[in-house]
CSV table of C-alpha atoms and ligand atoms in Angstrom, one decimal:
chain,number,residue,atom,x,y,z
A,1,MET,CA,176.8,40.0,114.4
A,2,PRO,CA,178.0,39.1,117.9
A,3,HIS,CA,176.6,40.6,121.0
A,4,PHE,CA,178.8,43.1,122.9
A,5,SER,CA,178.9,43.7,126.6
A,6,LYS,CA,177.7,46.9,128.1
A,7,PRO,CA,179.5,48.5,131.1
A,8,ALA,CA,179.0,47.4,134.6
A,9,ALA,CA,176.3,49.9,135.3
A,10,GLY,CA,174.0,47.9,133.1
A,11,SER,CA,173.6,50.5,130.3
A,12,TRP,CA,175.9,53.0,128.6
A,13,THR,CA,173.6,55.8,129.4
A,14,GLU,CA,173.3,55.1,133.1
A,15,HIS,CA,177.1,55.0,133.2
A,16,TYR,CA,176.9,58.8,132.7
A,17,PRO,CA,174.3,59.9,135.3
A,18,GLU,CA,174.4,63.5,134.3
A,19,LEU,CA,172.7,62.5,131.0
A,20,GLY,CA,169.6,61.1,132.6
A,21,THR,CA,167.3,58.8,130.7
A,22,ARG,CA,164.3,61.0,130.1
A,23,PRO,CA,163.0,61.9,126.7
A,24,VAL,CA,165.0,64.7,125.0
A,25,ASP,CA,163.5,68.1,124.0
A,26,TYR,CA,164.3,68.9,120.3
A,27,THR,CA,163.1,72.5,120.4
A,28,ASP,CA,166.8,73.3,120.1
A,29,SER,CA,166.7,72.2,116.5
A,30,ILE,CA,163.7,74.4,115.4
A,31,ASP,CA,163.9,77.5,117.5
A,32,PRO,CA,165.5,80.5,115.8
A,33,ALA,CA,166.4,82.1,119.2
A,34,CYS,CA,168.2,78.9,120.2
A,35,TYR,CA,170.1,78.9,117.0
A,36,ALA,CA,171.2,82.6,117.5
A,37,ALA,CA,172.4,81.6,121.0
A,38,GLU,CA,174.4,78.7,119.6
A,39,GLN,CA,176.1,81.0,117.1
A,40,THR,CA,177.4,83.1,119.9
A,41,ALA,CA,177.9,80.6,122.7
A,42,ILE,CA,179.3,77.7,120.6
A,43,PHE,CA,180.5,78.7,117.2
A,44,LYS,CA,182.2,81.9,118.3
A,45,LYS,CA,183.8,80.2,121.3
A,46,THR,CA,185.1,76.7,120.3
A,47,TRP,CA,187.8,75.3,118.1
A,48,LEU,CA,186.6,74.6,114.6
A,49,ASN,CA,188.4,72.4,112.2
A,50,VAL,CA,188.6,74.2,108.8
A,51,GLY,CA,190.9,71.8,106.9
A,52,ARG,CA,194.2,70.0,106.6
A,53,VAL,CA,197.8,71.1,106.2
A,54,GLU,CA,198.0,69.4,102.8
A,55,GLN,CA,195.6,72.0,101.5
A,56,LEU,CA,198.4,74.6,102.1
A,57,PRO,CA,201.4,72.9,100.7
A,58,LYS,CA,203.8,75.9,100.2
A,59,THR,CA,204.4,79.5,100.9
A,60,GLY,CA,201.6,81.6,99.6
A,61,SER,CA,199.0,78.7,99.5
A,62,TYR,CA,195.7,79.9,100.7
A,63,PHE,CA,192.0,79.0,101.0
A,64,THR,CA,189.0,80.8,102.3
A,65,LYS,CA,186.4,79.4,104.7
A,66,GLU,CA,182.9,80.7,104.8
A,67,LEU,CA,181.7,80.7,108.4
A,68,ALA,CA,178.1,82.0,108.1
A,69,VAL,CA,177.4,80.6,111.5
A,70,ALA,CA,179.9,82.9,113.0
A,71,ASP,CA,179.1,85.8,110.7
A,72,THR,CA,182.4,85.9,109.0
A,73,SER,CA,184.7,84.5,106.3
A,74,LEU,CA,188.3,83.6,107.0
A,75,VAL,CA,191.4,83.3,104.9
A,76,LEU,CA,193.9,80.6,105.8
A,77,VAL,CA,197.4,81.1,104.4
A,78,ARG,CA,200.9,79.7,104.7
A,79,GLY,CA,203.5,82.5,105.3
A,80,LYS,CA,207.1,82.9,104.3
A,81,ASP,CA,208.0,81.4,107.6
A,82,LYS,CA,205.9,78.3,106.7
A,83,ARG,CA,203.5,79.1,109.5
A,84,ILE,CA,199.8,78.8,108.8
A,85,ARG,CA,197.8,81.8,109.9
A,86,ALA,CA,194.1,82.7,109.8
A,87,PHE,CA,192.6,86.1,109.2
A,88,HIS,CA,189.2,87.6,108.9
A,89,ASN,CA,188.7,87.9,105.1
A,90,LEU,CA,188.2,91.6,105.4
A,91,CYS,CA,190.0,94.6,104.0
A,92,ARG,CA,190.9,97.2,106.5
A,93,HIS,CA,190.1,100.2,104.2
A,94,ARG,CA,186.3,100.0,103.9
A,95,GLY,CA,185.5,96.4,104.8
A,96,ASN,CA,185.4,94.8,101.4
A,97,LYS,CA,185.8,91.0,101.3
A,98,LEU,CA,189.5,90.6,100.5
A,99,VAL,CA,189.8,87.2,98.8
A,100,TRP,CA,187.1,85.9,96.5
A,101,ASN,CA,186.6,85.3,92.8
A,102,ASP,CA,183.4,85.7,90.8
A,103,TYR,CA,180.9,85.0,93.6
A,104,PRO,CA,181.5,86.6,97.0
A,105,GLY,CA,179.9,83.8,98.9
A,106,GLU,CA,181.9,81.0,97.3
A,107,GLU,CA,185.0,79.5,98.9
A,108,VAL,CA,188.2,79.9,96.9
A,109,LYS,CA,191.8,78.5,97.0
A,110,GLY,CA,195.1,79.1,95.3
A,111,THR,CA,198.6,80.4,95.6
A,112,CYS,CA,199.7,84.0,95.7
A,113,ARG,CA,202.5,86.4,96.7
A,114,GLN,CA,200.2,88.9,98.4
A,115,PHE,CA,196.5,89.8,98.7
A,116,THR,CA,195.2,92.8,96.8
A,117,CYS,CA,191.8,94.2,97.5
A,118,LYS,CA,189.5,94.4,94.4
A,119,TYR,CA,188.1,97.8,95.5
A,120,HIS,CA,191.0,100.3,95.9
A,121,ALA,CA,194.0,97.9,95.7
A,122,TRP,CA,195.3,98.0,99.2
A,123,ARG,CA,197.8,95.1,99.5
A,124,TYR,CA,198.6,92.7,102.4
A,125,ASP,CA,201.5,90.3,102.6
A,126,LEU,CA,201.2,86.6,103.5
A,127,GLU,CA,201.7,87.4,107.2
A,128,GLY,CA,198.7,89.9,107.1
A,129,ASN,CA,200.7,93.1,107.1
A,130,LEU,CA,199.3,96.1,105.2
A,131,THR,CA,202.1,96.8,102.6
A,132,PHE,CA,200.6,99.2,100.1
A,133,VAL,CA,198.0,101.9,100.2
A,134,GLN,CA,196.8,103.4,96.9
A,135,GLN,CA,197.3,107.3,97.1
A,136,GLU,CA,198.6,107.0,100.6
A,137,LYS,CA,199.3,110.7,100.9
A,138,GLU,CA,195.5,111.4,100.6
A,139,PHE,CA,195.0,109.8,104.0
A,140,PHE,CA,195.3,111.4,107.4
A,141,ASP,CA,197.9,110.1,109.9
A,142,LEU,CA,197.6,106.6,108.5
A,143,ASP,CA,200.2,104.3,109.9
A,144,LYS,CA,200.2,101.1,107.9
A,145,ALA,CA,201.4,99.1,110.9
A,146,ASP,CA,198.0,99.7,112.5
A,147,PHE,CA,196.0,98.3,109.6
A,148,GLY,CA,197.1,94.7,109.2
A,149,LEU,CA,194.5,92.0,108.6
A,150,LYS,CA,192.6,91.1,111.7
A,151,SER,CA,194.0,87.7,112.8
A,152,VAL,CA,192.1,84.7,114.3
A,153,ARG,CA,193.5,82.1,116.6
A,154,CYS,CA,194.9,79.2,114.5
A,155,GLU,CA,196.5,76.0,115.7
A,156,VAL,CA,197.3,72.7,114.0
A,157,TRP,CA,196.7,69.2,115.6
A,158,GLU,CA,198.0,66.1,113.7
A,159,GLY,CA,197.8,68.1,110.4
A,160,PHE,CA,194.2,69.3,111.1
A,161,ILE,CA,193.9,73.1,111.0
A,162,PHE,CA,191.7,74.6,113.7
A,163,VAL,CA,190.5,78.2,114.3
A,164,ASN,CA,188.9,79.8,117.2
A,165,LEU,CA,187.2,83.2,117.2
A,166,ASP,CA,187.6,83.6,120.9
A,167,PRO,CA,190.9,85.2,121.7
A,168,ASP,CA,190.7,83.9,125.3
A,169,ALA,CA,190.0,80.3,124.4
A,170,ALA,CA,192.2,77.6,126.0
A,171,PRO,CA,194.8,76.0,123.7
A,172,LEU,CA,193.6,73.5,121.1
A,173,SER,CA,195.3,70.4,122.6
A,174,GLN,CA,193.7,71.2,125.9
A,175,TYR,CA,190.3,71.5,124.2
A,176,LEU,CA,190.7,68.2,122.3
A,177,GLY,CA,191.6,66.5,125.6
A,178,GLU,CA,192.0,62.8,126.1
A,179,LEU,CA,190.1,61.7,123.0
A,180,GLY,CA,192.4,63.9,120.8
A,181,LYS,CA,195.5,62.6,122.6
A,182,GLY,CA,194.5,59.0,122.1
A,183,LEU,CA,194.7,59.5,118.3
A,184,GLU,CA,198.0,61.2,118.1
A,185,GLY,CA,200.5,59.3,115.9
A,186,TYR,CA,197.9,57.9,113.5
A,187,PRO,CA,199.3,58.3,109.9
A,188,PHE,CA,196.8,60.9,108.7
A,189,HIS,CA,199.7,62.5,106.7
A,190,GLU,CA,200.1,59.4,104.6
A,191,MET,CA,196.4,59.5,103.5
A,192,THR,CA,196.4,62.2,100.9
A,193,GLU,CA,194.1,60.8,98.2
A,194,VAL,CA,190.9,62.7,99.0
A,195,PHE,CA,187.3,62.4,97.8
A,196,THR,CA,185.1,65.4,98.7
A,197,TYR,CA,181.4,65.8,98.9
A,198,LYS,CA,179.5,68.9,99.8
A,199,ALA,CA,175.7,69.4,100.1
A,200,GLU,CA,173.3,71.9,101.5
A,201,VAL,CA,170.9,70.0,103.7
A,202,GLY,CA,167.5,71.4,105.0
A,203,SER,CA,167.9,70.4,108.6
A,204,ASN,CA,169.4,71.7,111.8
A,205,TRP,CA,173.1,70.9,112.0
A,206,LYS,CA,172.6,68.7,115.1
A,207,LEU,CA,170.2,66.4,113.3
A,208,PHE,CA,172.8,65.3,110.9
A,209,ILE,CA,175.3,64.7,113.7
A,210,ASP,CA,172.5,62.7,115.4
A,211,ALA,CA,172.3,60.5,112.3
A,212,PHE,CA,176.0,59.8,112.3
A,213,ALA,CA,176.3,59.4,116.1
A,214,GLU,CA,174.1,56.3,116.2
A,215,PHE,CA,174.0,53.1,114.0
A,216,TYR,CA,170.6,52.0,115.5
A,217,HIS,CA,169.2,53.2,112.1
A,218,ALA,CA,171.7,51.5,109.9
A,219,PRO,CA,170.1,48.0,109.5
A,220,VAL,CA,166.7,49.8,108.7
A,221,LEU,CA,167.5,52.9,106.7
A,222,HIS,CA,170.4,51.4,104.8
A,223,GLN,CA,169.1,47.8,104.3
A,224,LYS,CA,169.2,48.1,100.5
A,225,GLN,CA,173.0,48.4,100.7
A,226,ALA,CA,173.4,44.7,101.6
A,227,THR,CA,172.2,41.6,99.8
A,228,LYS,CA,168.6,40.7,100.7
A,229,GLU,CA,169.4,37.7,103.0
A,230,GLU,CA,172.2,39.7,104.7
A,231,ALA,CA,170.0,42.7,105.2
A,232,GLU,CA,167.3,40.5,106.9
A,233,LYS,CA,169.9,39.0,109.2
A,234,LEU,CA,171.3,42.4,110.2
A,235,LEU,CA,167.8,43.7,110.9
A,236,GLY,CA,167.2,40.6,113.1
A,237,TYR,CA,170.4,41.3,115.1
A,238,GLY,CA,169.9,45.0,115.5
A,239,PHE,CA,172.9,47.2,116.3
A,240,GLU,CA,175.1,47.3,119.4
A,241,ALA,CA,178.2,49.3,119.7
A,242,LEU,CA,181.5,47.8,120.9
A,243,HIS,CA,182.2,50.8,123.1
A,244,TYR,CA,181.2,54.4,123.8
A,245,ASP,CA,183.3,57.1,125.4
A,246,ILE,CA,182.2,60.5,126.5
A,247,ARG,CA,184.8,63.2,127.4
A,248,SER,CA,182.6,66.2,127.3
A,249,PRO,CA,182.2,68.1,125.1
A,250,HIS,CA,183.5,65.4,122.8
A,251,SER,CA,182.5,61.7,122.4
A,252,MET,CA,183.1,58.6,120.4
A,253,ILE,CA,181.5,55.4,119.3
A,254,SER,CA,183.4,52.2,118.4
A,255,SER,CA,181.6,49.8,116.1
A,256,TRP,CA,181.7,46.4,114.6
A,257,GLY,CA,182.8,46.2,111.0
A,258,GLY,CA,182.7,42.6,109.7
A,259,MET,CA,182.3,43.6,106.1
A,260,SER,CA,185.8,44.4,105.1
A,261,PRO,CA,186.5,41.8,104.0
A,262,PRO,CA,183.2,40.0,104.6
A,263,LYS,CA,183.4,36.5,106.2
A,264,ASP,CA,181.3,35.2,103.4
A,265,PRO,CA,181.7,36.8,100.0
A,266,SER,CA,178.1,36.1,99.1
A,267,MET,CA,177.1,38.7,101.7
A,268,VAL,CA,178.2,41.5,99.4
A,269,LYS,CA,177.4,42.6,95.9
A,270,PRO,CA,179.4,41.3,92.9
A,271,ILE,CA,181.1,44.6,92.2
A,272,GLU,CA,182.5,44.6,95.8
A,273,ARG,CA,183.9,41.1,95.3
A,274,VAL,CA,185.6,42.2,92.0
A,275,LEU,CA,187.1,45.4,93.4
A,276,ARG,CA,187.7,44.1,96.9
A,277,SER,CA,186.0,47.2,98.5
A,278,GLY,CA,182.7,48.5,99.7
A,279,LEU,CA,181.2,50.8,102.3
A,280,PHE,CA,183.7,49.8,105.0
A,281,GLY,CA,186.5,50.7,102.6
A,282,PRO,CA,189.0,48.7,100.6
A,283,TRP,CA,189.5,45.2,101.9
A,284,ASP,CA,193.3,45.3,101.8
A,285,ARG,CA,195.2,47.5,104.3
A,286,PRO,CA,197.8,49.8,102.7
A,287,ASP,CA,201.4,49.0,103.5
A,288,ILE,CA,202.5,52.0,105.6
A,289,GLU,CA,203.9,52.6,109.1
A,290,GLY,CA,201.6,53.6,111.9
A,291,LEU,CA,198.7,51.2,111.5
A,292,ASP,CA,200.2,48.4,113.6
A,293,PRO,CA,199.9,49.0,116.5
A,294,LEU,CA,197.2,51.6,116.2
A,295,PRO,CA,197.3,54.6,118.7
A,296,PRO,CA,195.8,53.7,122.0
A,297,GLY,CA,192.6,55.8,121.4
A,298,VAL,CA,191.6,53.7,118.4
A,299,ASN,CA,189.5,50.5,119.1
A,300,PRO,CA,189.5,51.3,122.8
A,301,ALA,CA,187.7,48.0,123.6
A,302,GLY,CA,190.5,46.1,121.9
A,303,HIS,CA,187.8,44.0,120.1
A,304,ARG,CA,188.7,41.6,117.4
A,305,ALA,CA,185.5,42.4,115.5
A,306,TRP,CA,186.3,46.1,115.4
A,307,GLY,CA,185.6,48.0,112.2
A,308,VAL,CA,185.4,51.8,112.8
A,309,ASP,CA,185.7,54.4,115.5
A,310,SER,CA,183.7,57.6,115.0
A,311,PHE,CA,185.0,60.6,117.1
A,312,HIS,CA,182.8,63.7,117.4
A,313,PHE,CA,184.9,66.7,118.3
A,314,PHE,CA,182.3,69.3,119.4
A,315,PRO,CA,180.8,71.2,117.9
A,316,ASN,CA,180.8,70.1,114.2
A,317,PHE,CA,183.8,67.9,113.4
A,318,MET,CA,183.6,64.1,113.1
A,319,LEU,CA,186.6,61.9,112.4
A,320,LEU,CA,186.1,58.2,111.5
A,321,ILE,CA,189.0,55.8,111.6
A,322,TRP,CA,188.4,52.6,109.7
A,323,ALA,CA,190.0,49.2,110.4
A,324,PRO,CA,191.2,48.7,106.8
A,325,GLY,CA,193.5,51.8,107.0
A,326,TRP,CA,191.6,54.9,105.8
A,327,TYR,CA,189.7,57.8,107.4
A,328,LEU,CA,186.7,59.9,106.8
A,329,THR,CA,185.8,63.4,108.1
A,330,TYR,CA,182.4,65.1,108.4
A,331,HIS,CA,181.7,68.8,109.0
A,332,TYR,CA,178.3,70.4,109.5
A,333,TRP,CA,178.3,74.2,108.9
A,334,PRO,CA,175.1,75.8,109.9
A,335,THR,CA,173.6,78.5,107.7
A,336,ALA,CA,170.2,78.9,109.5
A,337,VAL,CA,168.3,77.1,112.2
A,338,ASP,CA,167.0,74.6,109.6
A,339,ARG,CA,169.8,74.5,107.1
A,340,HIS,CA,173.5,73.5,107.0
A,341,ILE,CA,176.2,72.7,104.6
A,342,PHE,CA,177.4,69.1,105.0
A,343,GLU,CA,180.9,68.3,104.0
A,344,ALA,CA,182.4,64.8,103.8
A,345,ASN,CA,186.0,63.9,102.9
A,346,LEU,CA,187.4,60.4,102.4
A,347,TYR,CA,191.1,60.0,102.8
A,348,PHE,CA,193.2,57.1,101.4
A,349,VAL,CA,196.8,56.2,101.0
A,350,PRO,CA,197.4,57.1,97.3
A,351,ALA,CA,196.6,54.2,95.0
A,352,LYS,CA,199.5,52.4,93.4
A,353,THR,CA,197.5,50.4,90.9
A,354,ALA,CA,194.4,50.9,88.9
A,355,ARG,CA,192.6,48.2,91.0
A,356,GLU,CA,193.4,50.1,94.2
A,357,ARG,CA,192.2,53.3,92.7
A,358,LEU,CA,188.9,51.6,91.7
A,359,ALA,CA,188.6,50.2,95.2
A,360,HIS,CA,188.8,53.8,96.6
A,361,GLU,CA,186.3,55.0,94.0
A,362,LEU,CA,183.8,52.2,95.0
A,363,ALA,CA,184.1,53.1,98.7
A,364,ALA,CA,183.6,56.8,97.8
A,365,VAL,CA,180.4,56.2,95.7
A,366,THR,CA,179.0,53.7,98.1
A,367,PHE,CA,179.5,56.2,100.9
A,368,LYS,CA,177.7,58.9,98.9
A,369,GLU,CA,174.7,56.6,98.5
A,370,TYR,CA,174.5,56.1,102.3
A,371,ALA,CA,174.9,59.8,103.0
A,372,LEU,CA,172.0,60.7,100.6
A,373,GLN,CA,169.8,58.2,102.4
A,374,ASP,CA,170.6,59.9,105.7
A,375,ALA,CA,170.3,63.5,104.4
A,376,ASN,CA,166.9,62.8,102.8
A,377,THR,CA,165.6,61.5,106.0
A,378,LEU,CA,166.8,64.5,108.0
A,379,GLU,CA,164.8,66.9,105.8
A,380,ALA,CA,161.7,64.9,106.5
A,381,THR,CA,162.5,65.0,110.2
A,382,GLN,CA,163.1,68.7,110.3
A,383,THR,CA,159.7,69.5,108.7
A,384,MET,CA,157.8,67.5,111.3
A,385,LEU,CA,159.8,68.8,114.3
A,386,LYS,CA,158.7,72.2,113.1
A,387,SER,CA,155.1,71.3,113.7
A,388,ARG,CA,155.8,71.2,117.5
A,389,ALA,CA,153.0,68.6,117.7
A,390,VAL,CA,155.5,66.7,119.8
A,391,THR,CA,158.6,68.2,121.4
A,392,GLU,CA,160.2,65.4,123.4
A,393,PHE,CA,161.5,62.2,122.1
A,394,PRO,CA,162.7,59.0,123.8
A,395,LEU,CA,166.3,58.0,123.1
A,396,ASN,CA,167.6,54.5,123.6
A,397,ASP,CA,170.9,53.3,125.0
A,398,GLN,CA,172.5,53.2,121.5
A,399,GLU,CA,171.5,56.9,121.1
A,400,ILE,CA,173.5,58.0,124.1
A,401,LEU,CA,175.8,60.3,122.0
A,402,LEU,CA,172.7,62.2,120.7
A,403,ARG,CA,171.5,62.7,124.3
A,404,HIS,CA,175.0,64.0,125.1
A,405,LEU,CA,175.2,66.3,122.1
A,406,HIS,CA,171.9,68.1,122.8
A,407,LYS,CA,172.8,68.4,126.5
A,408,VAL,CA,176.2,69.8,125.7
A,409,ALA,CA,174.9,72.3,123.2
A,410,GLY,CA,172.2,73.4,125.7
A,411,ASP,CA,174.8,73.7,128.5
A,412,TYR,CA,177.0,76.0,126.3
A,413,VAL,CA,174.1,78.2,125.6
A,414,LYS,CA,173.0,78.3,129.2
A,415,GLU,CA,176.5,79.0,130.6
A,416,HIS,CA,177.0,81.7,128.1
A,417,ALA,CA,173.6,83.3,129.1
A,418,ASP,CA,174.5,83.0,132.8
A,419,ALA,CA,177.9,84.6,132.2
A,420,ALA,CA,176.3,87.5,130.3
A,421,GLY,CA,174.2,88.0,133.4
B,1,FES,S1,187.9,98.4,100.7
B,1,FES,FE1,189.8,97.4,100.2
B,1,FES,S2,191.0,98.8,99.3
B,1,FES,FE2,189.1,99.9,99.8
B,2,FE2,FE1,173.2,56.4,108.1
């Protein structure tokens, strides 16, 4: 692996003086009061990505999104006017959850003409208007126009659907800022073959973001993924990023990716050679518009050895764009201070041949193996952080994005507390 140059200041971290270089306090990952503050100050205030437009292909398509962290469940639906709207998943009669199947806590999806409450059959149209009240005459001065579903801010960026529970939040494009702008035009809409993983992980949500915001651990924790000789070489080199960029509250890391295809085929396992694929994705780029040239925000260092950019849109959405022409998303949905639901989606241009399909499958299962190695480690970390035997931890220059994440989360909480007086 080649060596990559750091910025003029000498280190990435010192390039952002507000981050400091001191050890970082991880009490924010074990303290229930801190978690409660994050729920209010972060998850009820920022734009959250809840899915893609392809999940709502036609009028009446809907899905629900459980947002335990924000104490609600939402329903996302495409209306007759083709617009996508978000509502609290709550019936205006007596507060029953409106859309669910056998288990009230499980997310559901489908297509419908209207929503009917299971309790007393009040009905709502796709735009959220209350259209039918059972035994309406029994009510007192009830004007149906006043009892539509409670709506939530909803905006779409490059096909990604975002919601915001704060009615006063700045528009989505402003929130995503320069890092978002730099990705506009990437052919996300062409990559509609999706592989999905979901797991409940026994760690604070920020710890999993930490694990994906640095690759310092990769040659160590994931060494079994490469052949023995290659793993030893990678361990000897260590990891250096091509580039980091911080546009608070968001950030990105740009990384080397010499494995797709590998310089020397003996670096990789036989199945990868046969299927021309591996962790870094299929070796052959799909033949679509929009990958050459890439949008300006991708591979910002313009490096020949570039392999993947990982963008972290605060608080809990990661978007990874891979050199061979596919992308990956991560979401971390907190359910408690020491638990969260992790979701990963891999997106490819639909396979045209059986070999292409197997190349995608191999990338997807290889990815799952990696993610398990990470998740397992996090649960071990969480249990020991809880001991409070040590509360501050030294972070190196390749862990700059972690330092930034914990600072940003802390700043949101602090600003919110200050504003509340
Ligand atoms: S709670 Fe929905 S109709 Fe009564
Ligand atoms: Fe990892």
